[in-house]
XYZ file of C-alpha atoms in Angstrom:
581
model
C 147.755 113.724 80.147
C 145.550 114.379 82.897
C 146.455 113.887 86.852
C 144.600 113.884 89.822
C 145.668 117.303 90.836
C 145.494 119.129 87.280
C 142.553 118.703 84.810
C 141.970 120.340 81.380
C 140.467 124.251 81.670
C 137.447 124.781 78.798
C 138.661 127.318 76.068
C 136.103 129.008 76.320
C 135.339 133.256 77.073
C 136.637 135.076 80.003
C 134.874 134.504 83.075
C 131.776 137.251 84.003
C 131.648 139.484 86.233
C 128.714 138.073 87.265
C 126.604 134.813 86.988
C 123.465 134.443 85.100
C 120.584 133.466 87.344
C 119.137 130.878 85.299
C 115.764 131.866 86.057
C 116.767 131.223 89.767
C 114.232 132.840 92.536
C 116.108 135.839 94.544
C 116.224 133.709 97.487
C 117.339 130.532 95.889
C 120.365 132.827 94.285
C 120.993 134.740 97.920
C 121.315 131.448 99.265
C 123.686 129.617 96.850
C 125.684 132.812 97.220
C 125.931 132.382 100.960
C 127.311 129.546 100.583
C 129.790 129.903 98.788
C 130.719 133.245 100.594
C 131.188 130.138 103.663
C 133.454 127.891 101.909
C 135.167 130.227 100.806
C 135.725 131.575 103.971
C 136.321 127.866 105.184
C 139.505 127.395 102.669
C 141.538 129.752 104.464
C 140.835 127.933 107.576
C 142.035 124.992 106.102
C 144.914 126.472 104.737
C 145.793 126.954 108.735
C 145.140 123.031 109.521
C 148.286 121.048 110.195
C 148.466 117.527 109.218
C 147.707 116.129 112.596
C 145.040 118.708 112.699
C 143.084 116.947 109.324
C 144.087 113.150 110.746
C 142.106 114.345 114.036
C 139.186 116.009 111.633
C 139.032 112.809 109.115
C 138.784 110.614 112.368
C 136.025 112.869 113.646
C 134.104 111.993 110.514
C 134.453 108.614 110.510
C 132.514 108.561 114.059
C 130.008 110.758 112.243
C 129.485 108.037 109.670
C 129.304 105.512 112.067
C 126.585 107.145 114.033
C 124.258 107.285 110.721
C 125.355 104.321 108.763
C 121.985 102.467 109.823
C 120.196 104.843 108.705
C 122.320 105.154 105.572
C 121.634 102.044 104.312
C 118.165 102.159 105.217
C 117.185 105.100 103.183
C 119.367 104.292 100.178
C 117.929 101.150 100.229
C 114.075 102.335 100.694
C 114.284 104.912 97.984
C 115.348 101.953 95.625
C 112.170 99.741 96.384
C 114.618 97.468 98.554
C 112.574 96.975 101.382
C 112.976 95.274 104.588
C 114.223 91.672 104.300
C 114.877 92.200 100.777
C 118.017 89.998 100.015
C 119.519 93.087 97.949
C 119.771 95.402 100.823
C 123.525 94.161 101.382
C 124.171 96.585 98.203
C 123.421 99.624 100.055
C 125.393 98.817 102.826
C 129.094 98.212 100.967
C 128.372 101.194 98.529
C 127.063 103.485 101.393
C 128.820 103.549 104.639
C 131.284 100.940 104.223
C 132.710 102.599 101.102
C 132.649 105.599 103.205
C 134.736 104.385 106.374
C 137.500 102.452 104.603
C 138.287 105.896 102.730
C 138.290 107.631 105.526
C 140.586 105.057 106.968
C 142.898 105.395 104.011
C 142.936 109.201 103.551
C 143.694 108.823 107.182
C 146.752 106.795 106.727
C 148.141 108.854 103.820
C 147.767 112.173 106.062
C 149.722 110.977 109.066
C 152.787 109.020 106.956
C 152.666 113.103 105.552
C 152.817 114.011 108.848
C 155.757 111.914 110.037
C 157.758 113.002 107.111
C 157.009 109.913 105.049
C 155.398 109.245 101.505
C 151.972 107.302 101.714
C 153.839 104.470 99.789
C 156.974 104.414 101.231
C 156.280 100.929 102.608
C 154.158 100.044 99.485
C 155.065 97.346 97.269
C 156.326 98.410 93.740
C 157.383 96.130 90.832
C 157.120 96.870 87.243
C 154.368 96.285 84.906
C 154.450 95.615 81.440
C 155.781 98.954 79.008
C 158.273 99.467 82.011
C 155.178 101.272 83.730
C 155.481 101.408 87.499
C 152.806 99.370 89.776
C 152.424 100.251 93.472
C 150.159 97.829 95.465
C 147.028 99.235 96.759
C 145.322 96.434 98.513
C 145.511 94.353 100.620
C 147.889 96.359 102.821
C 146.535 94.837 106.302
C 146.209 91.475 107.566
C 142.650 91.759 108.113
C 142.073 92.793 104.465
C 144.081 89.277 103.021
C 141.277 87.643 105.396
C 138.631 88.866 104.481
C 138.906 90.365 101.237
C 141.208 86.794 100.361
C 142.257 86.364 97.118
C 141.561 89.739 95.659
C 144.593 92.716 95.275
C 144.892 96.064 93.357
C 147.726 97.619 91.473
C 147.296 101.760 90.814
C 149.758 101.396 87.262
C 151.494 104.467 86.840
C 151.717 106.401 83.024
C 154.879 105.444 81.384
C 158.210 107.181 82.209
C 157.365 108.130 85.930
C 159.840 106.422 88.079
C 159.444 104.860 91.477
C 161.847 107.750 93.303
C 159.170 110.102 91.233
C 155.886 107.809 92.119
C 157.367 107.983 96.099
C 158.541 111.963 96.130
C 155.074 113.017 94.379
C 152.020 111.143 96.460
C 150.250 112.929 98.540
C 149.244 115.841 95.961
C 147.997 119.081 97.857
C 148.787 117.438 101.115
C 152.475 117.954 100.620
C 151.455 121.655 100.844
C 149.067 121.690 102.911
C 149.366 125.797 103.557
C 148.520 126.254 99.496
C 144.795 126.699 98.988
C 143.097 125.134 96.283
C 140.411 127.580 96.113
C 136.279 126.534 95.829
C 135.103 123.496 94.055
C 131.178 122.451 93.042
C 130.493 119.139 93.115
C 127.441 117.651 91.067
C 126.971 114.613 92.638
C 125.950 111.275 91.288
C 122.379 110.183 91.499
C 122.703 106.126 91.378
C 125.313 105.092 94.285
C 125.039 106.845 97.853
C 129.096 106.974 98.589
C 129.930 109.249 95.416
C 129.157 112.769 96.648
C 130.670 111.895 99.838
C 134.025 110.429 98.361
C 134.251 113.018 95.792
C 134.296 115.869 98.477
C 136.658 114.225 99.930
C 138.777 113.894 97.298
C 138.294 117.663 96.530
C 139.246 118.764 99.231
C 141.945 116.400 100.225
C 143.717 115.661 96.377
C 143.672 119.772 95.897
C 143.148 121.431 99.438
C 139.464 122.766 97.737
C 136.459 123.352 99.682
C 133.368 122.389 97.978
C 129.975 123.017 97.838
C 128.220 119.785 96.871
C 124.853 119.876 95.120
C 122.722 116.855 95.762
C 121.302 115.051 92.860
C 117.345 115.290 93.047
C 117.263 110.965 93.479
C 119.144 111.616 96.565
C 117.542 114.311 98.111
C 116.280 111.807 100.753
C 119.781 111.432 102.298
C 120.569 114.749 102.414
C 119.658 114.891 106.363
C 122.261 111.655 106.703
C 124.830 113.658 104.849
C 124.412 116.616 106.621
C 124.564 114.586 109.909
C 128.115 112.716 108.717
C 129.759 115.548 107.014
C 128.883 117.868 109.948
C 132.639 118.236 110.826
C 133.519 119.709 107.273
C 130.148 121.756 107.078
C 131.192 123.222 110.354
C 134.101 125.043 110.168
C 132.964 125.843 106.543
C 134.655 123.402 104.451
C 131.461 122.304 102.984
C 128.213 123.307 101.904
C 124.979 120.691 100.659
C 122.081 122.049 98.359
C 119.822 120.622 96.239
C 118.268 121.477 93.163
C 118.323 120.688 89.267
C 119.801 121.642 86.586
C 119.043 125.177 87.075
C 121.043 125.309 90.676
C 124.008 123.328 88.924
C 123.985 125.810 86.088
C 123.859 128.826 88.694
C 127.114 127.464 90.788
C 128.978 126.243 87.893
C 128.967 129.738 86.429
C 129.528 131.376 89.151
C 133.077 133.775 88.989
C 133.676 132.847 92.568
C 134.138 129.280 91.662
C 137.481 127.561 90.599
C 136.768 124.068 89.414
C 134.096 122.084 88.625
C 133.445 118.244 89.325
C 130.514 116.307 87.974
C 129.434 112.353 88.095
C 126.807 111.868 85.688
C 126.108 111.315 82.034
C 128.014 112.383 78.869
C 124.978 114.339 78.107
C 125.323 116.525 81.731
C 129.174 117.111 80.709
C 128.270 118.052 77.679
C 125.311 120.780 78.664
C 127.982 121.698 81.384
C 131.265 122.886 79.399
C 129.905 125.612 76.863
C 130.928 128.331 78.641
C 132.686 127.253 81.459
C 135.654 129.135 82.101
C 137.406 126.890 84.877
C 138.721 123.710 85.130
C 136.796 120.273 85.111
C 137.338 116.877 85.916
C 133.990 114.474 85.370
C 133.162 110.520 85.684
C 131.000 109.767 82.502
C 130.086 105.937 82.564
C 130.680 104.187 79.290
C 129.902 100.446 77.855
C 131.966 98.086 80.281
C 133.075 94.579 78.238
C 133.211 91.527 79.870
C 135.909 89.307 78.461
C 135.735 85.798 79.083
C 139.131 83.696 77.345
C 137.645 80.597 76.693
C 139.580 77.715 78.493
C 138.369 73.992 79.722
C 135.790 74.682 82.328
C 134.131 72.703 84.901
C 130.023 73.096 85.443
C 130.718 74.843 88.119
C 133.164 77.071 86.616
C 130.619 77.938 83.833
C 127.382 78.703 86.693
C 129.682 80.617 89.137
C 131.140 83.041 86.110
C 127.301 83.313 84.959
C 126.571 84.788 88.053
C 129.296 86.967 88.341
C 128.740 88.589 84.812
C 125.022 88.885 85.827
C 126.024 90.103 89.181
C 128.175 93.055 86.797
C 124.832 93.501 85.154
C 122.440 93.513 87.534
C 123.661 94.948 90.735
C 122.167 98.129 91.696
C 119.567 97.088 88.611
C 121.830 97.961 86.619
C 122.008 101.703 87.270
C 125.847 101.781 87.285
C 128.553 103.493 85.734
C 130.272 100.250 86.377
C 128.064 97.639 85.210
C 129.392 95.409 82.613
C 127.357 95.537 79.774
C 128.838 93.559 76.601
C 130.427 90.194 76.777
C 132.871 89.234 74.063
C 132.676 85.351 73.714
C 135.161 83.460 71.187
C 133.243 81.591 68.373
C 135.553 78.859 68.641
C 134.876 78.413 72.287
C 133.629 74.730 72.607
C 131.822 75.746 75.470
C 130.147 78.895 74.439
C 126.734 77.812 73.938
C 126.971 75.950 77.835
C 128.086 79.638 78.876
C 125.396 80.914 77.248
C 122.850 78.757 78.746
C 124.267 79.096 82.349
C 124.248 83.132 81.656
C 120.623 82.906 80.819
C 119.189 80.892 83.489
C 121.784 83.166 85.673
C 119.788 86.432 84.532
C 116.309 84.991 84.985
C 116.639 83.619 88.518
C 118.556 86.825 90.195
C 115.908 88.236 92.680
C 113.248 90.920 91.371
C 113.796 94.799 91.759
C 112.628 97.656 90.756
C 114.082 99.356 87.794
C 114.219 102.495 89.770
C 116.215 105.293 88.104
C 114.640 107.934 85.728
C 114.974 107.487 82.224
C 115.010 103.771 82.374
C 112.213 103.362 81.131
C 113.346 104.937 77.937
C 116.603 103.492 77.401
C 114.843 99.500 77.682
C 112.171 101.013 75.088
C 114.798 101.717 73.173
C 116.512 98.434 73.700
C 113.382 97.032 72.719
C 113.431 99.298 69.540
C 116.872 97.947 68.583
C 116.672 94.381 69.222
C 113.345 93.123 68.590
C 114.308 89.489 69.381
C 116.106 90.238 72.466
C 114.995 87.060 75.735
C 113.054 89.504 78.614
C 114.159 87.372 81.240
C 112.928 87.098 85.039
C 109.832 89.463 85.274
C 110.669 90.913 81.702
C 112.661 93.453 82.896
C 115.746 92.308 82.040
C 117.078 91.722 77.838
C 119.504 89.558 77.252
C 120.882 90.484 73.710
C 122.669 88.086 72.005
C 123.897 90.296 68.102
C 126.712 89.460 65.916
C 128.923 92.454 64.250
C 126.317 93.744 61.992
C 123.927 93.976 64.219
C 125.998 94.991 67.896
C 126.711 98.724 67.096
C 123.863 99.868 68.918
C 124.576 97.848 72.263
C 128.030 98.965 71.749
C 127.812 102.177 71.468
C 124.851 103.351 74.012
C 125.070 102.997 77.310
C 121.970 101.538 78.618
C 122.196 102.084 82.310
C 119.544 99.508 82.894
C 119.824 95.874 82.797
C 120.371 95.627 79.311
C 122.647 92.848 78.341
C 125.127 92.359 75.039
C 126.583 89.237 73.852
C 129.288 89.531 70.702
C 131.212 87.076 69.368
C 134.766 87.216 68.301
C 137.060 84.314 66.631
C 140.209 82.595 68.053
C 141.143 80.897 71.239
C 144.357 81.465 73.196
C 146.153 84.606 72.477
C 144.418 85.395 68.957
C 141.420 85.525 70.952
C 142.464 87.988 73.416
C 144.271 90.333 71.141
C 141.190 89.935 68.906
C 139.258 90.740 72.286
C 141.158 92.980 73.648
C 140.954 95.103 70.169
C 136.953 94.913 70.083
C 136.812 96.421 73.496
C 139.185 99.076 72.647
C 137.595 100.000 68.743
C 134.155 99.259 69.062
C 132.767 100.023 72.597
C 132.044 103.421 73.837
C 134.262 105.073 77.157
C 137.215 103.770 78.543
C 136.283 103.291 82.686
C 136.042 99.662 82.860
C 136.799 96.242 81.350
C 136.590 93.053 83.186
C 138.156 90.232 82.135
C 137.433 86.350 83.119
C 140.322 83.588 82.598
C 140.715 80.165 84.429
C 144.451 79.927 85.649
C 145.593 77.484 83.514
C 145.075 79.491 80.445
C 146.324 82.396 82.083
C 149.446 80.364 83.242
C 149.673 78.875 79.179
C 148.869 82.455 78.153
C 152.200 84.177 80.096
C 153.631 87.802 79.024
C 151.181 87.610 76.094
C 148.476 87.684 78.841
C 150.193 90.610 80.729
C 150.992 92.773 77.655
C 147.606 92.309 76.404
C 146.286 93.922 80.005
C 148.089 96.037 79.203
C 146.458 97.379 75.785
C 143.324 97.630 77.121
C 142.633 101.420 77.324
C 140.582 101.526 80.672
C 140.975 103.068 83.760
C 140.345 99.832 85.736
C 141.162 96.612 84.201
C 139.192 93.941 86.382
C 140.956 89.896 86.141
C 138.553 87.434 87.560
C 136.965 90.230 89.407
C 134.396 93.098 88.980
C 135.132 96.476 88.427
C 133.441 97.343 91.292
C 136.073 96.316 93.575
C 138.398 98.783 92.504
C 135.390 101.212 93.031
C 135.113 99.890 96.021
C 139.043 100.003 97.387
C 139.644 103.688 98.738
C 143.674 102.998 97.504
C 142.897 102.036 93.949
C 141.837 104.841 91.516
C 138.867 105.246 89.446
C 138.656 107.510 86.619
C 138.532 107.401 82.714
C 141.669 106.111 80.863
C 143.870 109.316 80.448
C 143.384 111.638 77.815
C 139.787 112.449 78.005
C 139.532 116.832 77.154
C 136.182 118.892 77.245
C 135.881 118.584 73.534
C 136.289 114.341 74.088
C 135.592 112.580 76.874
C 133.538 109.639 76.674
C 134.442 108.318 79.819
C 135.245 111.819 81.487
C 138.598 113.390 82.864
C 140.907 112.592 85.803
C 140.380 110.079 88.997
C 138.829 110.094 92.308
C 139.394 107.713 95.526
C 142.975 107.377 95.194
C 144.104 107.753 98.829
C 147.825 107.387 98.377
C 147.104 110.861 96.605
C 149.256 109.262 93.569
C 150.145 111.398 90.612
C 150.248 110.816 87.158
C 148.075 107.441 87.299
C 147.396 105.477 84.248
C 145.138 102.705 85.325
C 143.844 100.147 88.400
C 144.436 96.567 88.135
C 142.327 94.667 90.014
C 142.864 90.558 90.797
C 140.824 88.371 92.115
C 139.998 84.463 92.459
C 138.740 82.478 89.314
C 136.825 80.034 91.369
C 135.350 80.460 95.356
C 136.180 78.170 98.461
C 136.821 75.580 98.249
C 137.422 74.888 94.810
C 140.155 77.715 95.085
C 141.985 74.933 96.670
C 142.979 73.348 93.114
C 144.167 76.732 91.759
C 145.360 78.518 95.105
C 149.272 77.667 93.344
C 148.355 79.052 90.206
C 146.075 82.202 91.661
C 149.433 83.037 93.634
C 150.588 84.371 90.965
C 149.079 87.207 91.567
C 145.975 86.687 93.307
C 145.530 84.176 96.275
C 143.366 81.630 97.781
C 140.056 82.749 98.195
C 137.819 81.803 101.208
C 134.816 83.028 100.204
C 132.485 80.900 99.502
C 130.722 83.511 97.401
C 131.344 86.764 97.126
C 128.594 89.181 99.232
C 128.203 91.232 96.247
C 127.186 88.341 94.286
C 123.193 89.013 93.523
C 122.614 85.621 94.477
C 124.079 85.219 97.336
C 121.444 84.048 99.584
C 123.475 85.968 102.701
C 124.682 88.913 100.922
C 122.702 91.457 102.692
C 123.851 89.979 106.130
C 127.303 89.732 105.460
C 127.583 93.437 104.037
C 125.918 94.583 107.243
C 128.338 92.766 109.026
C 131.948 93.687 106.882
C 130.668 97.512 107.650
C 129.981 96.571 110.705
C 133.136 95.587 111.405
C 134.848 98.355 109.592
C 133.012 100.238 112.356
C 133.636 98.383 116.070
C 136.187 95.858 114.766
C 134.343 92.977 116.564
C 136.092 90.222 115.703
C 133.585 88.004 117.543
C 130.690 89.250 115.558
C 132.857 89.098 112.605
C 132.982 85.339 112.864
C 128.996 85.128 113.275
C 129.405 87.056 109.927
C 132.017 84.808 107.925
C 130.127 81.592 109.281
C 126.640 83.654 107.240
C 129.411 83.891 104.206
C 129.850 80.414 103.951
C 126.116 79.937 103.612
C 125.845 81.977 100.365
């Protein structure tokens, strides 16, 4: 299987001697060529770098970021219609320059324990998960993280046979030989979430001592000046190079014979116009069709609205132009309350606030939606379908991934643990890619439930596995990992091939478990004994991420905010906002 530091070389013809130039100008090809002359160059430099030496140069970045993240936010937000005052804005914010600074923070961390001798998890928590796998705890590590990120917790899961003395004596990757260059890397960057060009150089060059050159996709060409401006201490010294182009440029650098590895976030279709004749390695981040489980249990009104919100908030966060967006929920048929779920989810989905379906193609894909499920419910301004299929009719919402705020609602039979085998088989068999599942159980079930829960987890053949959370968290925490299940090759990969984040630099990784609270402040209160589990007491009210959280866009300002001065006095201005979501 696949690891961070290793990923599966195309069979494919010896490399040229030369690459084509794709109908590139002379200038255009002179330039790309430059560059990667200068990274090049810049590898051996950081082949010289001590430990302390990259600690100082992370840190260095981190002041970079916090110098632009204003303007960070500001443009990612603009170039998505989100304009001033608009309550989404919050988005850009936590998947912009906050993502950016806790990673830094956490590659950080991992680089000095290197440098003092120590593994990045030698005071990590380890137990065993289900299959005899080994789970180290990611997060929280700090007490400000159980405060403000209560209730919520990540486990990177391990593939089966790896021990702990093996999980210890291997993390870190390249940065346990740091003299050992990795070579030059291209990165085709993602066009739908501002943070993934900048976390996958990182990861480059950090998980595999590579120096990259990063091409810009053309959506986010507008914060190429910001990236330039907080990447400035890798571009210096030559660690890094940004360009921009299309498909041509990417075609150009991925062929190039000076080039060692390629990494792409994008489509299945871009992987797949990528590997025919590529003669190095690749790793990739694909997307897929997300499931939302929800075990049906005995829930409260409240219980039923808040879940509604946070499948829609899966849905319809960044309108739905995510890799990570949830995109089918499995119901039971038995489920006494289904059809109050149902109604909660639909007036959920209508009264989220308006927003541009922004990214190219969508337009297509909903026509298509529309094509495949005439009697799909537009909701809100008719932008949004709401598809509601049984078997016969789900293969298409299933099977495609929409990448818009498209929908799916199947049914499967059986409550308790019939129903989440049942479940947890759909999501494996019949929904394309294996990045994501999210799964929604109140604590009493999942108390009733026991191992049968766990092992069940267990069989779900995702790279993150998301209980009474998003996905997106794990996205979101620099020391979880998020990648395609293992196994993916360049002849199949639906969801793509290794991991990024990952800042314990673990090897051989299986999955992320994320945990989080089944119901907000207070009413966590009733289930705070049964979340402890493995969870916690939430205090958030509502979760800033939430789409309709009336403060979300305040709050996210402020938790980067924070990240950045650590003002603990501001931070209460901001957790007061919280509790007014």
């Amino acid at each position: 299987m696949t690891t961070p530091a290793k990923s599966t070389p195309a069979t494919t013809p010896p490399t040229p001697t030369s690459p084509s130039d794709h109908g590139l100008a002379e200038d255009v090809r002179a330039g790309l060529d430059l560059a990667i002359a200068a990274v090049a160059a810049g590898g051996r430099t950081w082949a010289l770098l001590t430990l302390g030496q990259r600690r100082t140069l992370l840190q260095r970045i981190r002041a970079s970021v916090a110098t632009v993240a204003d303007e960070w936010a500001d443009v990612a937000a603009t170039s998505k219609g989100l304009g001033p005052g608009h309550p989404l804005r919050g988005e850009e914010w936590l998947s912009g320059p906050y993502a950016a600074l806790v990673a830094l923070d956490a590659y950080a961390d991992t680089v000095g324990a290197l440098a003092r001798g120590e593994s990045p998890i030698a005071r990590a928590a380890i137990r065993r998960a289900p299959g005899g796998r080994v789970a180290v705890r990611t997060s929280p590590l700090t007490a400000t993280d159980r405060l403000l990120l209560s209730g919520y917790s990540t486990e990177v899961w391990l593939e089966p046979g790896t021990s702990v003395a093996d999980a210890r004596g291997s993390a870190g990757l390249a940065q346990r030989h740091p003299e050992e260059p990795g070579g030059v890397g291209v990165v085709l960057g993602a066009g739908n979430v501002s943070s993934i060009p900048f976390l996958d150089v990182l990861y480059e060059l950090l998980s595999a001592n590579r120096t990259a050159i990063l091409k810009v996709n053309p959506t986010q060409d507008a914060l190429v000046p910001v990236f330039e401006r907080a990447l400035a201490p890798l571009i210096e010294p030559g660690f890094l190079r940004i360009v921009r182009g299309g498909g041509d440029v990417g075609a150009y650098l991925t062929r190039h014979p000076s080039i060692d590895h390629v990494h792409v976030t994008g489509s299945e279709a871009t992987f797949r116009a990528i590997v025919p004749g590529l003669t190095v390695p690749i790793t990739a981040e694909l997307g897929g069709v997300s499931p939302i489980i929800v075990v049906p249990g005995d829930w409260s009104d409240a219980d039923l609205r808040f879940q509604a919100e946070h499948v829609v908030t899966m849905r319809l966060q960044n309108a739905g132009h995510n890799c990570i967006a949830g995109q089918v929920v499995i119901l039971s048929s038995d489920w006494s309350q289904r059809d109050a779920f149902l109604r909660e989810l639909r007036t959920a989905y209508d009264r989220a606030p308006q927003r541009t379906v922004w990214y190219p193609g969508s337009e297509a894909r909903m026509d298509a939606a529309r094509a495949a499920y005439p009697d799909a419910a537009w909701c809100g301004d008719g932008t949004r379908a709401l598809v509601v299929a049984d078997a016969a009719e789900a293969a298409a919402v299933e099977q495609t991934e929409y990448f818009a705020p498209v929908l799916g609602v199947v049914s499967v039979a059986g409550l308790g643990q019939d129903f989440v085998d049942a479940a947890v088989a759909h999501a494996n068999e019949r929904l394309m890619g294996t990045l994501g599942a999210n799964v929604l159980v109140d604590p009493v079930t999942q108390r009733a439930l026991g191992d049968g829960f766990e092992r069940a987890m267990a069989d779900l053949r995702y790279g993150t596995v998301a209980i009474n959370a998003w996905t997106a968290f794990g996205f979101l925490t620099p020391t979880a990992t998020w990648g395609a299940f293992p196994g993916g090759t360049v002849d199949d990969a639906p969801s793509g091939i290794g991991v990024v984040h990952n800042a314990f630099l673990l090897d051989r990784v299986e999955r992320t478990v994320v945990r989080g609270p089944f119901r907000p402040f207070p009413r966590s209160l009733s289930t705070a004994r049964a979340q402890r589990l493995r969870g916690g007491l939430s205090v958030l009210p509502k979760p800033p991420w939430f789409v309709t959280s009336r403060t979300g866009a305040a709050v996210s300002e402020g938790f980067t905010r924070f990240r950045i001065d650590g003002d603990w006095a501001k931070m209460v201005v901001t957790l007061l906002r919280a509790f007014r979501a």
